[in-house]
Coordinates of C-alpha atoms and ligand atoms in Angstrom, one line a residue:
X184 CA -60.4 15.9 38.9
X185 CA -58.4 19.1 39.5
X186 CA -60.0 21.9 41.4
X187 CA -59.6 24.1 38.4
X188 CA -62.8 25.8 39.1
X189 CA -60.4 28.4 40.4
X190 CA -57.7 27.9 37.8
X191 CA -57.2 30.4 35.0
X192 CA -59.1 28.5 32.4
X193 CA -60.8 31.7 31.3
X194 CA -58.8 33.9 29.1
X195 CA -60.8 37.1 30.0
X196 CA -60.0 39.0 33.2
X197 CA -62.1 37.7 36.0
X198 CA -63.7 41.0 37.0
X199 CA -67.1 42.4 36.0
X200 CA -69.8 40.5 34.2
X201 CA -69.1 38.4 31.2
X202 CA -70.5 39.7 27.9
X203 CA -73.0 36.9 27.9
X204 CA -74.3 37.5 31.4
X205 CA -77.8 39.0 31.9
X206 CA -77.4 42.7 32.5
X207 CA -79.9 45.3 33.6
X208 CA -79.2 47.5 30.5
X209 CA -80.1 44.9 28.0
X210 CA -82.9 43.2 30.0
X211 CA -86.4 43.0 28.8
X212 CA -87.7 44.6 32.0
X213 CA -90.9 44.3 34.0
X214 CA -94.4 43.8 32.7
X215 CA -95.3 47.1 34.4
X216 CA -92.4 49.5 34.2
X217 CA -91.3 50.8 37.6
X218 CA -88.9 53.5 38.8
X219 CA -85.4 52.2 39.7
X220 CA -84.5 51.9 43.3
X221 CA -81.9 54.1 44.9
X222 CA -80.2 51.3 46.8
X223 CA -80.7 48.1 44.9
X224 CA -80.4 47.0 41.3
X225 CA -83.5 45.4 39.7
X226 CA -82.3 41.9 40.2
X227 CA -81.7 42.4 43.9
X228 CA -85.2 43.9 44.1
X229 CA -86.6 40.8 42.6
X230 CA -84.8 38.6 45.1
X231 CA -86.1 40.7 47.9
X232 CA -89.7 40.6 46.7
X233 CA -89.4 36.8 46.5
X234 CA -88.0 36.6 50.1
X235 CA -90.8 38.8 51.3
X236 CA -93.6 36.8 49.6
X237 CA -95.9 34.6 51.6
X238 CA -95.2 31.7 49.3
X239 CA -91.6 31.9 50.3
X240 CA -92.4 31.8 54.0
X241 CA -94.6 28.7 53.5
X242 CA -91.6 26.8 52.1
X243 CA -90.5 26.3 55.7
X244 CA -93.3 23.8 56.2
X245 CA -93.2 22.0 52.9
X246 CA -91.0 19.0 52.1
X247 CA -90.0 17.0 49.1
X248 CA -89.2 13.5 50.3
X249 CA -89.9 13.5 54.0
X250 CA -93.1 14.9 55.4
X251 CA -92.4 18.0 57.6
X252 CA -93.5 16.5 60.9
X253 CA -91.4 13.3 60.4
X254 CA -88.4 15.1 62.1
X255 CA -86.9 18.5 62.5
X256 CA -83.6 17.5 61.0
X257 CA -84.6 16.9 57.5
X258 CA -84.5 19.5 54.7
X259 CA -87.5 21.6 54.1
X260 CA -88.1 23.4 50.8
X261 CA -86.9 26.5 52.5
X262 CA -83.5 25.1 53.5
X263 CA -83.4 23.4 50.1
X264 CA -83.9 26.7 48.4
X265 CA -81.2 28.4 50.5
X266 CA -78.8 25.5 49.6
X267 CA -79.6 26.0 45.9
X268 CA -79.0 29.7 46.1
X269 CA -75.7 29.2 47.8
X270 CA -74.5 26.7 45.1
X271 CA -76.0 28.8 42.3
X272 CA -74.2 32.0 43.5
X273 CA -70.8 30.2 43.5
X274 CA -71.4 28.9 40.0
X275 CA -72.5 32.3 38.7
X276 CA -69.6 34.1 40.3
X277 CA -67.1 31.8 38.8
X278 CA -68.5 32.2 35.3
X279 CA -68.9 36.0 35.8
X280 CA -72.6 35.8 35.5
X281 CA -75.3 37.8 37.2
X282 CA -75.2 36.6 40.9
X283 CA -78.2 38.6 42.0
X284 CA -80.4 37.2 39.2
X285 CA -79.4 33.6 39.9
X286 CA -80.1 34.0 43.6
X287 CA -83.6 35.3 42.8
X288 CA -84.2 32.4 40.4
X289 CA -82.9 29.9 43.0
X290 CA -85.0 31.3 45.8
X291 CA -88.2 31.3 43.7
X292 CA -87.8 28.0 41.9
X293 CA -89.9 25.9 44.3
X294 CA -92.5 28.4 45.2
X295 CA -95.2 26.5 43.3
X296 CA -94.7 23.2 45.1
X297 CA -97.8 21.6 46.6
X298 CA -97.7 20.1 50.2
X299 CA -96.1 16.7 50.4
X300 CA -93.6 17.1 47.6
X301 CA -93.8 15.1 44.5
X302 CA -96.5 12.9 45.8
X303 CA -98.7 15.9 46.4
X304 CA -98.0 17.3 43.0
X305 CA -98.8 14.0 41.2
X306 CA -102.1 13.8 43.1
X307 CA -103.1 17.4 42.3
X308 CA -102.1 16.9 38.7
X309 CA -104.3 13.8 38.5
X310 CA -107.3 15.7 40.0
X311 CA -106.7 18.6 37.6
X312 CA -106.3 16.4 34.5
X313 CA -109.8 17.2 33.1
X314 CA -109.2 20.9 33.8
X315 CA -105.8 21.6 32.2
X316 CA -103.5 19.8 34.6
X317 CA -101.2 21.0 37.3
X318 CA -97.5 21.5 36.9
X319 CA -95.5 22.6 40.0
X320 CA -92.9 24.5 37.9
X321 CA -95.5 26.4 36.0
X322 CA -97.2 27.0 39.3
X323 CA -94.0 28.7 40.6
X324 CA -94.4 31.2 37.8
X325 CA -98.1 31.6 38.5
X326 CA -97.3 32.4 42.2
X327 CA -95.0 35.3 41.2
X328 CA -97.1 36.4 38.3
X329 CA -100.6 36.1 39.6
X330 CA -101.1 34.6 43.1
X331 CA -99.1 36.9 45.3
X332 CA -101.3 40.0 45.6
X333 CA -100.2 42.5 48.1
X334 CA -99.0 45.2 45.8
X335 CA -101.6 47.8 45.0
X336 CA -100.3 48.7 41.5
X337 CA -100.1 45.2 40.0
X338 CA -100.9 41.5 40.4
X339 CA -98.0 39.2 41.5
X340 CA -94.6 40.5 42.2
X341 CA -94.0 42.2 38.8
X342 CA -90.6 40.5 38.4
X343 CA -88.2 41.0 35.5
X344 CA -88.5 38.9 32.4
X345 CA -85.2 37.3 33.1
X346 CA -86.2 36.2 36.6
X347 CA -89.5 34.8 35.2
X348 CA -87.6 33.1 32.4
X349 CA -85.4 31.3 34.9
X350 CA -88.3 30.2 37.1
X351 CA -90.1 28.5 34.2
X352 CA -87.8 25.5 33.6
X353 CA -90.2 23.3 31.6
X354 CA -93.6 23.8 30.2
X355 CA -96.0 22.0 27.9
X356 CA -96.5 23.5 24.4
X357 CA -100.2 24.3 25.2
X358 CA -99.2 26.1 28.4
X359 CA -96.3 27.9 26.6
X360 CA -98.7 29.4 24.1
X361 CA -100.8 30.8 26.8
X362 CA -97.8 32.3 28.7
X363 CA -96.6 34.8 26.0
X364 CA -93.1 36.1 26.4
X365 CA -91.6 33.5 28.8
X366 CA -93.4 30.7 26.9
X367 CA -91.8 31.6 23.5
X368 CA -88.6 29.6 24.0
X369 CA -90.5 26.4 24.4
X370 CA -92.2 26.9 21.1
X371 CA -89.0 27.9 19.3
X372 CA -87.0 25.3 21.1
X373 CA -84.5 27.8 22.4
X374 CA -82.5 28.1 25.7
X375 CA -82.9 30.3 28.7
X376 CA -80.0 32.5 30.0
X377 CA -76.9 30.9 31.4
X378 CA -78.0 32.0 34.9
X379 CA -81.2 30.0 34.4
X380 CA -79.4 27.0 33.1
X381 CA -77.0 27.0 36.1
X382 CA -79.8 27.5 38.6
X383 CA -81.3 24.3 37.3
X384 CA -78.1 22.4 37.9
X385 CA -77.6 23.9 41.3
X386 CA -81.1 22.6 42.2
X387 CA -80.1 19.1 41.2
X388 CA -76.7 19.2 42.9
X389 CA -78.5 20.3 46.1
X390 CA -81.3 17.8 46.2
X391 CA -79.3 14.7 45.1
X392 CA -76.7 15.4 47.9
X393 CA -79.1 16.4 50.6
X394 CA -81.3 13.4 49.9
X395 CA -78.2 11.2 50.4
X396 CA -77.7 13.0 53.7
X397 CA -81.3 12.9 54.9
X398 CA -81.7 9.3 53.6
X399 CA -78.7 8.2 55.6
X400 CA -79.8 10.0 58.7
X401 CA -83.3 8.6 58.4
X402 CA -81.8 5.1 58.1
X403 CA -83.6 4.5 54.8
X404 CA -80.3 4.0 52.9
X405 CA -76.9 2.8 54.2
X406 CA -73.2 3.5 53.6
X407 CA -72.9 -0.1 52.3
X408 CA -75.6 0.5 49.7
X409 CA -74.1 3.9 48.7
X410 CA -70.7 2.4 48.2
X411 CA -72.2 0.8 45.1
X412 CA -72.4 4.3 43.7
X413 CA -69.0 5.2 42.1
X414 CA -69.3 8.9 43.0
X415 CA -69.9 8.1 46.6
X416 CA -67.4 5.3 46.9
X417 CA -64.6 7.4 45.5
X418 CA -65.1 10.2 47.9
X419 CA -65.8 7.9 50.9
X420 CA -62.6 6.1 50.2
X421 CA -60.7 9.4 50.2
X422 CA -62.3 10.4 53.5
X423 CA -61.4 7.1 55.1
X424 CA -57.8 7.4 53.9
X425 CA -57.4 10.9 55.2
X426 CA -59.4 10.5 58.4
X427 CA -59.3 6.8 59.3
X428 CA -60.9 7.5 62.7
X429 CA -63.7 9.7 61.5
X430 CA -67.1 8.9 63.0
X431 CA -70.0 7.9 60.7
X432 CA -71.4 11.4 61.0
X433 CA -68.1 12.9 60.0
X434 CA -67.7 10.4 57.1
X435 CA -71.2 11.3 55.9
X436 CA -70.6 15.0 55.9
X437 CA -67.0 14.8 54.5
X438 CA -68.1 12.6 51.7
X439 CA -71.1 14.7 50.7
X440 CA -69.2 17.9 50.7
X441 CA -66.6 16.4 48.4
X442 CA -69.2 15.1 46.1
X443 CA -70.8 18.6 45.9
X444 CA -67.4 20.1 45.2
X445 CA -66.6 17.6 42.5
X446 CA -69.9 18.2 40.8
X447 CA -69.5 22.0 40.9
X448 CA -65.9 21.9 39.6
X449 CA -66.8 19.6 36.8
X450 CA -69.9 21.6 35.8
X451 CA -67.8 24.8 35.7
X452 CA -65.0 23.3 33.8
X453 CA -67.1 21.6 31.2
X454 CA -69.4 24.6 30.8
X455 CA -66.5 26.9 30.5
X456 CA -65.0 24.8 27.7
X457 CA -68.3 25.0 25.8
X458 CA -68.4 28.7 26.3
X459 CA -64.9 29.0 24.8
X460 CA -65.9 26.9 21.8
X461 CA -69.2 28.5 21.1
X462 CA -68.1 32.0 22.1
X463 CA -71.4 33.6 22.7
X464 CA -71.1 37.4 22.9
X465 CA -74.5 38.2 24.3
X466 CA -77.2 36.4 26.3
X467 CA -79.3 36.4 23.1
X468 CA -76.6 34.2 21.4
X469 CA -77.0 31.8 24.4
X470 CA -80.8 31.8 23.9
X471 CA -80.7 31.2 20.2
X472 CA -78.8 27.9 20.6
X473 CA -80.7 24.6 20.2
X474 CA -79.1 23.1 23.2
X475 CA -77.9 24.3 26.6
X476 CA -74.3 25.4 27.1
X477 CA -74.2 24.4 30.8
X478 CA -73.5 20.8 31.5
X479 CA -71.2 18.2 33.0
X480 CA -68.4 16.4 31.2
X481 CA -69.6 13.0 29.8
X482 CA -67.8 11.0 32.5
X483 CA -69.4 13.1 35.3
X484 CA -72.8 13.1 33.7
X485 CA -72.7 9.3 33.9
X486 CA -71.6 9.3 37.5
X487 CA -74.3 11.8 38.4
X488 CA -76.9 9.7 36.6
X489 CA -75.8 6.6 38.6
X490 CA -76.4 8.5 41.8
X491 CA -79.8 9.6 40.7
X492 CA -80.7 6.1 39.7
X493 CA -79.6 4.8 43.1
X494 CA -81.8 7.4 44.9
X495 CA -84.7 6.5 42.7
X496 CA -84.4 2.8 43.4
X497 CA -83.4 2.9 47.0
X498 CA -84.8 6.1 48.6
X499 CA -87.7 7.4 46.6
X500 CA -89.1 3.9 46.2
X501 CA -88.3 2.8 49.7
X502 CA -91.4 1.1 51.1
X503 CA -91.6 3.7 53.9
X504 CA -91.4 6.6 51.5
X505 CA -93.9 4.9 49.2
X506 CA -96.4 4.4 52.1
X507 CA -96.0 8.0 53.1
X508 CA -96.5 9.2 49.5
X509 CA -99.7 7.1 49.1
X510 CA -101.1 8.7 52.3
X511 CA -100.2 12.2 51.1
X512 CA -101.8 11.5 47.7
X513 CA -105.0 10.4 49.4
X514 CA -105.0 13.6 51.5
X515 CA -104.6 15.8 48.4
X516 CA -107.3 13.9 46.4
X517 CA -109.7 14.1 49.4
X518 CA -109.2 17.8 49.8
X519 CA -109.7 18.4 46.1
X520 CA -113.0 16.5 46.1
X521 CA -114.2 18.2 49.2
X522 CA -113.5 21.8 48.0
X523 CA -115.0 21.1 44.6
X524 CA -118.2 20.0 46.3
X525 CA -118.2 22.7 49.0
X526 CA -116.5 25.8 47.6
X527 CA -117.8 27.8 50.5
X528 CA -115.1 26.0 52.6
X529 CA -112.4 28.1 50.8
X530 CA -111.8 31.3 52.7
X531 CA -113.5 34.3 51.2
X532 CA -110.3 36.4 51.1
X533 CA -108.6 33.7 49.0
X534 CA -111.5 33.7 46.5
X535 CA -111.5 37.5 46.4
X536 CA -107.7 37.6 45.7
X537 CA -107.8 34.9 43.1
X538 CA -107.0 35.8 39.4
X539 CA -109.7 33.2 38.4
X540 CA -112.4 33.3 41.1
X541 CA -115.0 31.7 38.8
X542 CA -112.8 28.9 37.6
X543 CA -113.5 26.5 40.5
X544 CA -111.1 23.7 39.7
X545 CA -108.2 26.2 39.2
X546 CA -109.2 28.0 42.4
X547 CA -109.2 24.8 44.4
X548 CA -105.8 23.8 42.9
X549 CA -104.3 27.1 43.8
X550 CA -105.7 26.9 47.3
X551 CA -104.4 23.3 47.9
X552 CA -101.0 24.1 46.2
X553 CA -100.5 26.9 48.6
X554 CA -101.0 24.8 51.7
X555 CA -98.1 23.7 53.9
X556 CA -97.8 20.0 54.8
X557 CA -99.2 20.6 58.3
X558 CA -102.0 22.9 57.2
X559 CA -103.1 20.3 54.6
X560 CA -103.1 17.6 57.4
X561 CA -105.1 19.8 59.7
X562 CA -107.7 20.7 57.0
X563 CA -107.9 17.0 56.1
X564 CA -108.7 16.1 59.7
X565 CA -111.4 18.8 59.9
X566 CA -113.1 17.6 56.7
X567 CA -113.5 14.1 57.9
Ligands
MG872 MG1 -85.8 22.3 43.9

């Protein structure tokens, strides 16, 4: 693999935004039009609103694989979101896409996550099944559209269509119908902007690699096991060849950073090739396609898949993780039952701010989804 992410594979000059980037002039704007800022463009403003939201601050105490109190060294959703933003900006810059937009999407993409990561979301979804279900990704959009409510002039953060489009990665047809503009593409089977497509890959590159890192440090997976994964083995061999005396900690970091670089380079090269073949001239040309333009080469896609499958088998289904997940699911299910039975336990201010104060199941789901791991644990102890 050459490092040709930086090589002149693009025929156009590498300055300014590409014609297919999202631009303010051709954007669909905000639900409630606002005056432009003197100092920031609209995309930067969206990013800043996300950073200043309370849901963003809570990401610090939420986790995806490891529960927050398990150790201070593991990724939280906040550090994960920062890693996603860093990778996403690199990808966008290289393809001359809108960096401010992709940063906003990356920082907001996990805002709707429940406490206790995927275990928490599965439990909440199960509780909500009779009431329309719970999807963490749709919840991220709900957070920025409805649940944040500190602006006097509007509900939510009044973000740009393009930011909201990027936050909503997947969505059921039923939900898409209810969502209006951002739901349309799921009904028409169209694509989001390239910025949105790339942010999605940045998310995956970040979590696969940091889960390898956290998994190794937690002692749940080993170098020996990982050497069965071609992507890891190739880079680990390279590290050992270059630094035969590297410590395990150095080997871990040097291997992972090379894996990330390889995934980024391949993604950029393969996506650039598709861009050159399809030649979209406008973001609407990108949207009208029936499949995404961003993606790995076939060989890299397979290697990446092997890594994901390894993590699925060895880390996410590790007995220790499974035990932790089962406990988390019980906590979420207990909380749901308790608040459904005793809605007066939900703080009055939260009910007052709710977009659906009379829809009890949705109110309870929003309340639980907003909890951090430790708040959910404390509440659970109180309720017993
Ligand atoms: Mg994520």
